[in-house]
Short mmCIF file of N, CA and C in Angstrom, two decimals:
data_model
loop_
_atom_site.label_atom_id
_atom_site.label_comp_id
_atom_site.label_asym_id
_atom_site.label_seq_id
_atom_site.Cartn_x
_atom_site.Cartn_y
_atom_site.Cartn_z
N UNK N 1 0.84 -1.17 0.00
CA UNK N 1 0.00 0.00 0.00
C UNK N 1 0.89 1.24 0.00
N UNK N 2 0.45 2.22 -0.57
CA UNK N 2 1.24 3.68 -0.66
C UNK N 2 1.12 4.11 0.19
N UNK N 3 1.84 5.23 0.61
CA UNK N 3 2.37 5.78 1.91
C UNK N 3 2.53 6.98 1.23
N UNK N 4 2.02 8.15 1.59
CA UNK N 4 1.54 9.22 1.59
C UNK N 4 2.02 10.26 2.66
N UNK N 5 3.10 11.39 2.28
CA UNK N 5 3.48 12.15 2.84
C UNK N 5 2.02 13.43 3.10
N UNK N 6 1.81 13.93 4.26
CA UNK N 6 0.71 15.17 4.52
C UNK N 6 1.36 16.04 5.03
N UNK N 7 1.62 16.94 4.63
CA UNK N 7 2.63 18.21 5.45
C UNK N 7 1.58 19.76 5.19
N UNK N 8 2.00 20.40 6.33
CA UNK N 8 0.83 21.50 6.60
C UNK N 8 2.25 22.62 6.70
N UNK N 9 1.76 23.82 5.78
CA UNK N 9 3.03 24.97 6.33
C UNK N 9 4.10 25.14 7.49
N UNK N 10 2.64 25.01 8.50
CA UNK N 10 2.98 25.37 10.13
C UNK N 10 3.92 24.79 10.63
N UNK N 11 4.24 23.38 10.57
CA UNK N 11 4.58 22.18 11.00
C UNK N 11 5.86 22.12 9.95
N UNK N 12 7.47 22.03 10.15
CA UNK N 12 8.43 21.64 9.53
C UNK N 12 8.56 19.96 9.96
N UNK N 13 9.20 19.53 8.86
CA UNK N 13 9.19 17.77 8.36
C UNK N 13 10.68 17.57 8.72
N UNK N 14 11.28 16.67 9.57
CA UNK N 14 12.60 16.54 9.47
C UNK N 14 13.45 16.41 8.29
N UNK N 15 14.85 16.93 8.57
CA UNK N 15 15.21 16.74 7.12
C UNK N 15 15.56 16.23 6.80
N UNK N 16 15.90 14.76 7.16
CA UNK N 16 15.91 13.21 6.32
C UNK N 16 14.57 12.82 6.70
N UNK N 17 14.12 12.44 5.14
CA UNK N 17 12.80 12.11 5.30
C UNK N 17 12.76 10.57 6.20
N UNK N 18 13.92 9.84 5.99
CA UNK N 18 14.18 8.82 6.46
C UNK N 18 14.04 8.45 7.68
N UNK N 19 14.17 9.87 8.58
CA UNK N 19 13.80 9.80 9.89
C UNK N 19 12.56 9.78 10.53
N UNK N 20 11.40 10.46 9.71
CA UNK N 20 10.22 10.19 9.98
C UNK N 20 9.43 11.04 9.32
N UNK N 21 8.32 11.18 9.59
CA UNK N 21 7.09 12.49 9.18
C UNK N 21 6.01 12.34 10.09
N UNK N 22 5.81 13.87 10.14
CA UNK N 22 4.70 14.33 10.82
C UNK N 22 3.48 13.74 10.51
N UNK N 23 3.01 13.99 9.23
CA UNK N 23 1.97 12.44 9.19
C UNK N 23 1.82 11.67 7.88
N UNK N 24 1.37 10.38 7.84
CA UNK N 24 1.27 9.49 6.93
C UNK N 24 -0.08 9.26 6.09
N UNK N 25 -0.07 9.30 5.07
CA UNK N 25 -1.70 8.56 4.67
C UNK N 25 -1.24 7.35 3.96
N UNK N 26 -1.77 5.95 4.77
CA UNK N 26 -2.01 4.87 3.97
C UNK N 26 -3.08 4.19 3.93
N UNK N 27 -3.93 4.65 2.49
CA UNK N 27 -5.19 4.01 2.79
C UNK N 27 -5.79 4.84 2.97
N UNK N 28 -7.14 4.31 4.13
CA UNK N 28 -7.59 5.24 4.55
C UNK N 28 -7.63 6.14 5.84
N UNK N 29 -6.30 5.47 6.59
CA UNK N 29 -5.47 5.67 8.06
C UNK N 29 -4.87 7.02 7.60
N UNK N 30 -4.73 8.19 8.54
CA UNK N 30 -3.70 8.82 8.44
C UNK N 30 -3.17 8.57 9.77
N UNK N 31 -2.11 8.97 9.99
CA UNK N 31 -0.70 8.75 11.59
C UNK N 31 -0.23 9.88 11.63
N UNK N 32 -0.47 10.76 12.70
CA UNK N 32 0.19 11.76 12.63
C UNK N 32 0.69 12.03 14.24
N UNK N 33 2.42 12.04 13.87
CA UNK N 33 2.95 11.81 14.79
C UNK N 33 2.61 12.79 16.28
N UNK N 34 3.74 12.23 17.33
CA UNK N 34 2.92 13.37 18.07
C UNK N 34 3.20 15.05 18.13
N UNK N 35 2.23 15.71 17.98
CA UNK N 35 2.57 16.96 17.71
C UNK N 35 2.69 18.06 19.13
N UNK N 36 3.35 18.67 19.17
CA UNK N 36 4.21 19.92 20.58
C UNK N 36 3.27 21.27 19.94
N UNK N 37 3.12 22.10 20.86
CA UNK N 37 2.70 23.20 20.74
C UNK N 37 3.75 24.31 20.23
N UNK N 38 3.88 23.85 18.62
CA UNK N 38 4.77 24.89 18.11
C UNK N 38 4.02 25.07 16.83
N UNK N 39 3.95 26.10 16.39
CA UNK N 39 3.45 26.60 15.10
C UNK N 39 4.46 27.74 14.45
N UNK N 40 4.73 27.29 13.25
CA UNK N 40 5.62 28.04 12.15
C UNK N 40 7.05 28.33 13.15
N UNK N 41 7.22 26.99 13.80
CA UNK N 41 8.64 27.06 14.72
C UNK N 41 9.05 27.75 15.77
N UNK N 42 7.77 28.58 16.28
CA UNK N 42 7.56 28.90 17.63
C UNK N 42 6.79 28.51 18.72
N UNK N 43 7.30 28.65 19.77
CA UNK N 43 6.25 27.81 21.20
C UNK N 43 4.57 28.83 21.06
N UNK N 44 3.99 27.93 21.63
CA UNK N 44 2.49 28.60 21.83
C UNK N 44 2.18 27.92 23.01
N UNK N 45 1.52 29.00 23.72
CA UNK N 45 1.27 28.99 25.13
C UNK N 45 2.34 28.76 26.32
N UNK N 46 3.15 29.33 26.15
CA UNK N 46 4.52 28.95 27.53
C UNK N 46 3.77 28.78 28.56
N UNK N 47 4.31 27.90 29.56
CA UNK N 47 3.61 27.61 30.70
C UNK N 47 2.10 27.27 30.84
N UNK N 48 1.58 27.12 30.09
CA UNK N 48 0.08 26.98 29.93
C UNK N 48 -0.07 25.75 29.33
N UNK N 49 -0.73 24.73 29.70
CA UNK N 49 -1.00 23.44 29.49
C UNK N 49 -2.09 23.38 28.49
N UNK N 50 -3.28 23.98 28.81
CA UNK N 50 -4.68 24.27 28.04
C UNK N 50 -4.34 24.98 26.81
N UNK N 51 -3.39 25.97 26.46
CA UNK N 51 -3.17 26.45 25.25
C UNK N 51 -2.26 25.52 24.85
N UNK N 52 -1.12 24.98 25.48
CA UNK N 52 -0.32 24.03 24.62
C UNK N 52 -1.37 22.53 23.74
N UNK N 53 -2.22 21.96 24.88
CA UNK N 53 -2.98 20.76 24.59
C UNK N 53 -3.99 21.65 23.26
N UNK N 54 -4.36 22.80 22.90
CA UNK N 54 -5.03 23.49 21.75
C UNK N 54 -4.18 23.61 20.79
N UNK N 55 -2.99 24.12 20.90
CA UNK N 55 -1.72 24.13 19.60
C UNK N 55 -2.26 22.71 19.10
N UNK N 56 -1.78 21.82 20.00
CA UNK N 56 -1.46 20.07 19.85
C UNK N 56 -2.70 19.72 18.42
N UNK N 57 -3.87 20.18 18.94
CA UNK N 57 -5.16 19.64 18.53
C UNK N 57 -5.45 20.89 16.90
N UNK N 58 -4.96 21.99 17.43
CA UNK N 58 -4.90 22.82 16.17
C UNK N 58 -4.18 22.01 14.51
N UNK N 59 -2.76 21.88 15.27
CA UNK N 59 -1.82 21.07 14.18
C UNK N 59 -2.45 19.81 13.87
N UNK N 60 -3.41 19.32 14.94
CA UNK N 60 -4.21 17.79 14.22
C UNK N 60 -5.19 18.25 13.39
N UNK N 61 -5.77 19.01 13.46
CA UNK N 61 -6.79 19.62 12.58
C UNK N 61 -6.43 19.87 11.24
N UNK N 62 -5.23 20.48 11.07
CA UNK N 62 -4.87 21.24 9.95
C UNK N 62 -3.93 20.09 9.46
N UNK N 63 -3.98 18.87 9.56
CA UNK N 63 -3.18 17.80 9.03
C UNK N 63 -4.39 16.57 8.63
N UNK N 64 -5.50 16.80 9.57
CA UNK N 64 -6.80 16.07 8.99
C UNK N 64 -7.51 16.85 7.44
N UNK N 65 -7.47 18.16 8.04
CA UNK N 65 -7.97 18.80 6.78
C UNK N 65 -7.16 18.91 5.12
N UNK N 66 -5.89 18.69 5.73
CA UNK N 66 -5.35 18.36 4.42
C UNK N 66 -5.42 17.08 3.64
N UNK N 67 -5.38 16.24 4.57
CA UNK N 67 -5.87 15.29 3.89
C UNK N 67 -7.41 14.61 3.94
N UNK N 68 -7.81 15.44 3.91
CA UNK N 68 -9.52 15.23 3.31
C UNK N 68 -10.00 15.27 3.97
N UNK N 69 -10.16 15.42 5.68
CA UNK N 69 -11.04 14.73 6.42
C UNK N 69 -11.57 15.99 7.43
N UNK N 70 -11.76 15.55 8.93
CA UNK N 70 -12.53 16.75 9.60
C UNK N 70 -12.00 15.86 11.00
N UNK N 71 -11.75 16.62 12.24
CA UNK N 71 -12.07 16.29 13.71
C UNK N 71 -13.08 14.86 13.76
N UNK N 72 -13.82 14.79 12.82
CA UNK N 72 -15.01 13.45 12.72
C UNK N 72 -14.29 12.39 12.74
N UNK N 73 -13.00 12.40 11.78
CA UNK N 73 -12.54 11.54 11.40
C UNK N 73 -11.23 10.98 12.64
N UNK N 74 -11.12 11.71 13.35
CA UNK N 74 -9.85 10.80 14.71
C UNK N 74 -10.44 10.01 15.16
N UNK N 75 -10.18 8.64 15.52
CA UNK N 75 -10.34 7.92 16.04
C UNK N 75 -9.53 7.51 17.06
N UNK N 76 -8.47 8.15 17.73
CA UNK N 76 -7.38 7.25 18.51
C UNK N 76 -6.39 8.91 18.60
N UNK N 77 -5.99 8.64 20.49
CA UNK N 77 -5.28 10.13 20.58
C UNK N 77 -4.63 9.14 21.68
N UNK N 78 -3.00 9.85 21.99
CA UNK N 78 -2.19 9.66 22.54
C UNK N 78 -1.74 10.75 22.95
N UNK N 79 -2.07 10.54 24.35
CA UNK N 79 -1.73 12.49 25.00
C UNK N 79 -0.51 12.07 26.09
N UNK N 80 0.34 12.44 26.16
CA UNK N 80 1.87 12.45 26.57
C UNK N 80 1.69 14.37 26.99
N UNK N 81 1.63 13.84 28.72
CA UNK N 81 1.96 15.24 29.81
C UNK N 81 3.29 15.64 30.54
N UNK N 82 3.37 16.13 30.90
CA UNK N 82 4.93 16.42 31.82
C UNK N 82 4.23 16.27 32.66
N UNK N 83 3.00 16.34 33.19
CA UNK N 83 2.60 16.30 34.39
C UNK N 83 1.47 16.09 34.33
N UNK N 84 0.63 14.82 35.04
CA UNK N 84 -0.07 14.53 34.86
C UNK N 84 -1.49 15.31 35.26
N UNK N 85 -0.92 15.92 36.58
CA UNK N 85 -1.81 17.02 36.74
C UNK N 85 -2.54 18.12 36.01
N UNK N 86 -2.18 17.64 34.63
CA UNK N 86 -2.42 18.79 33.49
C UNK N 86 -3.50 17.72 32.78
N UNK N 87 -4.14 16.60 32.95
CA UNK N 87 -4.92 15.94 33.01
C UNK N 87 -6.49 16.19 32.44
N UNK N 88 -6.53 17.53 33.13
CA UNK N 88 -7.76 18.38 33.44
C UNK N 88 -7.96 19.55 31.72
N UNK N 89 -6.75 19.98 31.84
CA UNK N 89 -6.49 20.91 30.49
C UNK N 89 -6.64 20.13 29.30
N UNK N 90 -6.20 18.62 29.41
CA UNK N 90 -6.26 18.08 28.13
C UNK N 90 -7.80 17.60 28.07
N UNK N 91 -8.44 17.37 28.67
CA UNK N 91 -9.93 17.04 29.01
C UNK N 91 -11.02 18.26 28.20
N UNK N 92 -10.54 19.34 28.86
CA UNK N 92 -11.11 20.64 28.53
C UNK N 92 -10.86 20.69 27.18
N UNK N 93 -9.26 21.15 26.79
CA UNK N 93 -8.99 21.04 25.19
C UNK N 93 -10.35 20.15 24.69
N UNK N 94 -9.89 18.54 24.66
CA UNK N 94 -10.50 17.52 24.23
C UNK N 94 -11.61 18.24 23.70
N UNK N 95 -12.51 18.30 24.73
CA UNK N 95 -13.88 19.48 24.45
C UNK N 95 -14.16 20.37 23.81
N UNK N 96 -12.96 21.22 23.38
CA UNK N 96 -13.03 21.79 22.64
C UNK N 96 -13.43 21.95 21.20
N UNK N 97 -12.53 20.70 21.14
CA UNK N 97 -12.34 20.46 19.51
C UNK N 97 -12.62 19.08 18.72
N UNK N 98 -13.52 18.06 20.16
CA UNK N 98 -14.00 17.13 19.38
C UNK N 98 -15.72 16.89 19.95
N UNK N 99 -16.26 16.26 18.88
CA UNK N 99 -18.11 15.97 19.09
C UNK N 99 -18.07 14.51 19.34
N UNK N 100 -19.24 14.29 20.29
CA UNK N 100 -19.33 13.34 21.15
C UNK N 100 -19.70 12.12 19.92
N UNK N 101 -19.61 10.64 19.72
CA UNK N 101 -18.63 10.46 20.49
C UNK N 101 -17.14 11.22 20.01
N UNK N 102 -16.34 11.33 20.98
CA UNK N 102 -14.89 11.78 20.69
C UNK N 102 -14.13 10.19 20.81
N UNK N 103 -12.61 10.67 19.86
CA UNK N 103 -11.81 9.50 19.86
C UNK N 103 -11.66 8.42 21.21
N UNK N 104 -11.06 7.65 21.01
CA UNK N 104 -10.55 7.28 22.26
C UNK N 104 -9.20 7.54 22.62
N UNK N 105 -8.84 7.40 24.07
CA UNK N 105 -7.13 8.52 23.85
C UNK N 105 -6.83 7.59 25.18
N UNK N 106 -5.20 7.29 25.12
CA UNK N 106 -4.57 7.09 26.27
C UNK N 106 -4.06 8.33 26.52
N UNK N 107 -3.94 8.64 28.34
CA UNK N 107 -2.70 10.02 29.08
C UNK N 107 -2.26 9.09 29.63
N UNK N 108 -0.92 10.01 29.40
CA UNK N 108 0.54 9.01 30.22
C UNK N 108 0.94 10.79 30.54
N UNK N 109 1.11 10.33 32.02
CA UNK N 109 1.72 11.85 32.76
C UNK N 109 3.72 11.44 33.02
N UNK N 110 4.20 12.24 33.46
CA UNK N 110 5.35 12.55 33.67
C UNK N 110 6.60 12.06 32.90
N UNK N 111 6.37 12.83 31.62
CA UNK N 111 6.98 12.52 30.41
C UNK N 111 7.84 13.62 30.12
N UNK N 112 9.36 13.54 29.77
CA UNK N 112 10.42 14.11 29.61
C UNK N 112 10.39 13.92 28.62
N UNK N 113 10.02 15.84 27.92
CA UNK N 113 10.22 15.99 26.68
C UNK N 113 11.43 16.47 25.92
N UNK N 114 11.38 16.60 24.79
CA UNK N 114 13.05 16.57 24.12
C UNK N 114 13.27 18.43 24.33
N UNK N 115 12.55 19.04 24.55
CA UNK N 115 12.53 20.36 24.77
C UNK N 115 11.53 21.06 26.49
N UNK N 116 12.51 21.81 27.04
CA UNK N 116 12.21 21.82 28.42
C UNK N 116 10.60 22.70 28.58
N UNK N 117 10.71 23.60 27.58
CA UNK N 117 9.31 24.29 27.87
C UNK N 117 8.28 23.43 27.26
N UNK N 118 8.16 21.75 26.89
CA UNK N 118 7.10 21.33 26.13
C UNK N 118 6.54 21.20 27.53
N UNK N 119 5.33 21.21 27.45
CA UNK N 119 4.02 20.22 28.50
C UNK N 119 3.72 19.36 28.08
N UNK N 120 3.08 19.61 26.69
CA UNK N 120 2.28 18.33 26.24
C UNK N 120 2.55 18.13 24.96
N UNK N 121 2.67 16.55 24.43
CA UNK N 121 2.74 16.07 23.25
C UNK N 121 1.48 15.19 22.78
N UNK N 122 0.84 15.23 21.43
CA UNK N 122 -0.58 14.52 21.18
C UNK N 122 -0.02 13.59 19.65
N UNK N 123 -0.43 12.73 20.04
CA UNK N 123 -0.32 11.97 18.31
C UNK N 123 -1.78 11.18 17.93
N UNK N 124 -2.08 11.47 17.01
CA UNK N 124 -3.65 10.70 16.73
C UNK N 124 -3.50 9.71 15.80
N UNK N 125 -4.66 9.45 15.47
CA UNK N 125 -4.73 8.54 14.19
C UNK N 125 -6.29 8.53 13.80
N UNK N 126 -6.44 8.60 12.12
CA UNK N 126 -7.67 9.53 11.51
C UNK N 126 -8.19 8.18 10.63
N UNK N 127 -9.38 7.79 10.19
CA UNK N 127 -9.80 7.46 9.51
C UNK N 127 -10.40 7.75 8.75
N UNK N 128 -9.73 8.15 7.22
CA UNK N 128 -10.79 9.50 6.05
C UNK N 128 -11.07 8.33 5.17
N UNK N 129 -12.89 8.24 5.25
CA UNK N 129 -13.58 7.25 4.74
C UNK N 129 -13.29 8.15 3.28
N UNK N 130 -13.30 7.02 1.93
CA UNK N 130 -13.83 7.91 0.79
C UNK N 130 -15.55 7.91 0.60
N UNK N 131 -15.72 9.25 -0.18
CA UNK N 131 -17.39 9.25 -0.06
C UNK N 131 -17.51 9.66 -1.73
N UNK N 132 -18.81 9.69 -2.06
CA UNK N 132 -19.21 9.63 -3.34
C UNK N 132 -18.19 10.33 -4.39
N UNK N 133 -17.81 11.72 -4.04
CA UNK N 133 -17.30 13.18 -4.63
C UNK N 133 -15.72 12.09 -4.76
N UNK N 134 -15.23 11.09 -3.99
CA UNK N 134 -14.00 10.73 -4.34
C UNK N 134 -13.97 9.80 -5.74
N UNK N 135 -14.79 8.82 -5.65
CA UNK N 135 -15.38 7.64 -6.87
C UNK N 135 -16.02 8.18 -8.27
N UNK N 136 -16.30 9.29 -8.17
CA UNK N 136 -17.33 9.48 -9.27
C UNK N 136 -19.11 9.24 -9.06
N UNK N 137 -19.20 9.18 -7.42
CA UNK N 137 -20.78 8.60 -7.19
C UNK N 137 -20.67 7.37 -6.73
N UNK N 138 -21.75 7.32 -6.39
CA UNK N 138 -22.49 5.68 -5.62
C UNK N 138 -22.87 5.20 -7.01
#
């Protein structure tokens, strides 16, 4: 099956592709790794858990929408905290930006991130059904 690079402005791609990507489409799965509250290579929200866990979910958005789909389409979230006590913010986020039912998500608290001001890291995984407008019709 093909494997499908999705890259969004905001979000820089390492530069051996070899090393990974931000997200994948194979099929009808996209993987998008886990994403930090940085946009166009700056932090968003310092110290703030609830704006970082919104960056997180922003950059999932704008990596669903590129590749075809909507917030409808996550099925599966992986929320990685520095502190688990921030528990509450990712809950709220959650709320924010998904309709009931929402994905299902593991939190794992007290996670040492590769950068000291991260809080929170999110990685999902999307299922973009094709619908008529992709086939030519039913």
């Amino acid at each position: 099956m093909t494997r499908q690079r999705i890259s969004i402005a905001s979000v820089s791609e390492p530069e051996d592709g070899r090393v990974g990507s931000q997200c994948l489409k194979v099929g009808e799965q996209l993987y998008i790794s886990g994403q930090i509250a940085f946009s166009n290579g700056e932090l968003v929200g310092a110290g703030d858990p609830l704006e970082q866990c919104r960056q997180c979910f922003r950059n999932i958005e704008a990596y669903v929408a590129e590749a075809g789909g909507t917030l409808d389409d996550v099925v599966s979230l992986n929320i990685f905290l520095n502190d688990i006590r921030y528990r509450e913010a990712a809950i709220v986020a959650r709320s924010e930006f998904f309709s009931d039912p929402g994905p299902g998500a593991t939190v794992v608290g007290g996670v040492d991130f590769a950068f000291e001001t991260l809080l929170v890291e999110i990685s999902a995984i999307a299922h973009i059904s094709k619908n008529c407008s992709d086939c030519g019709g039913c």
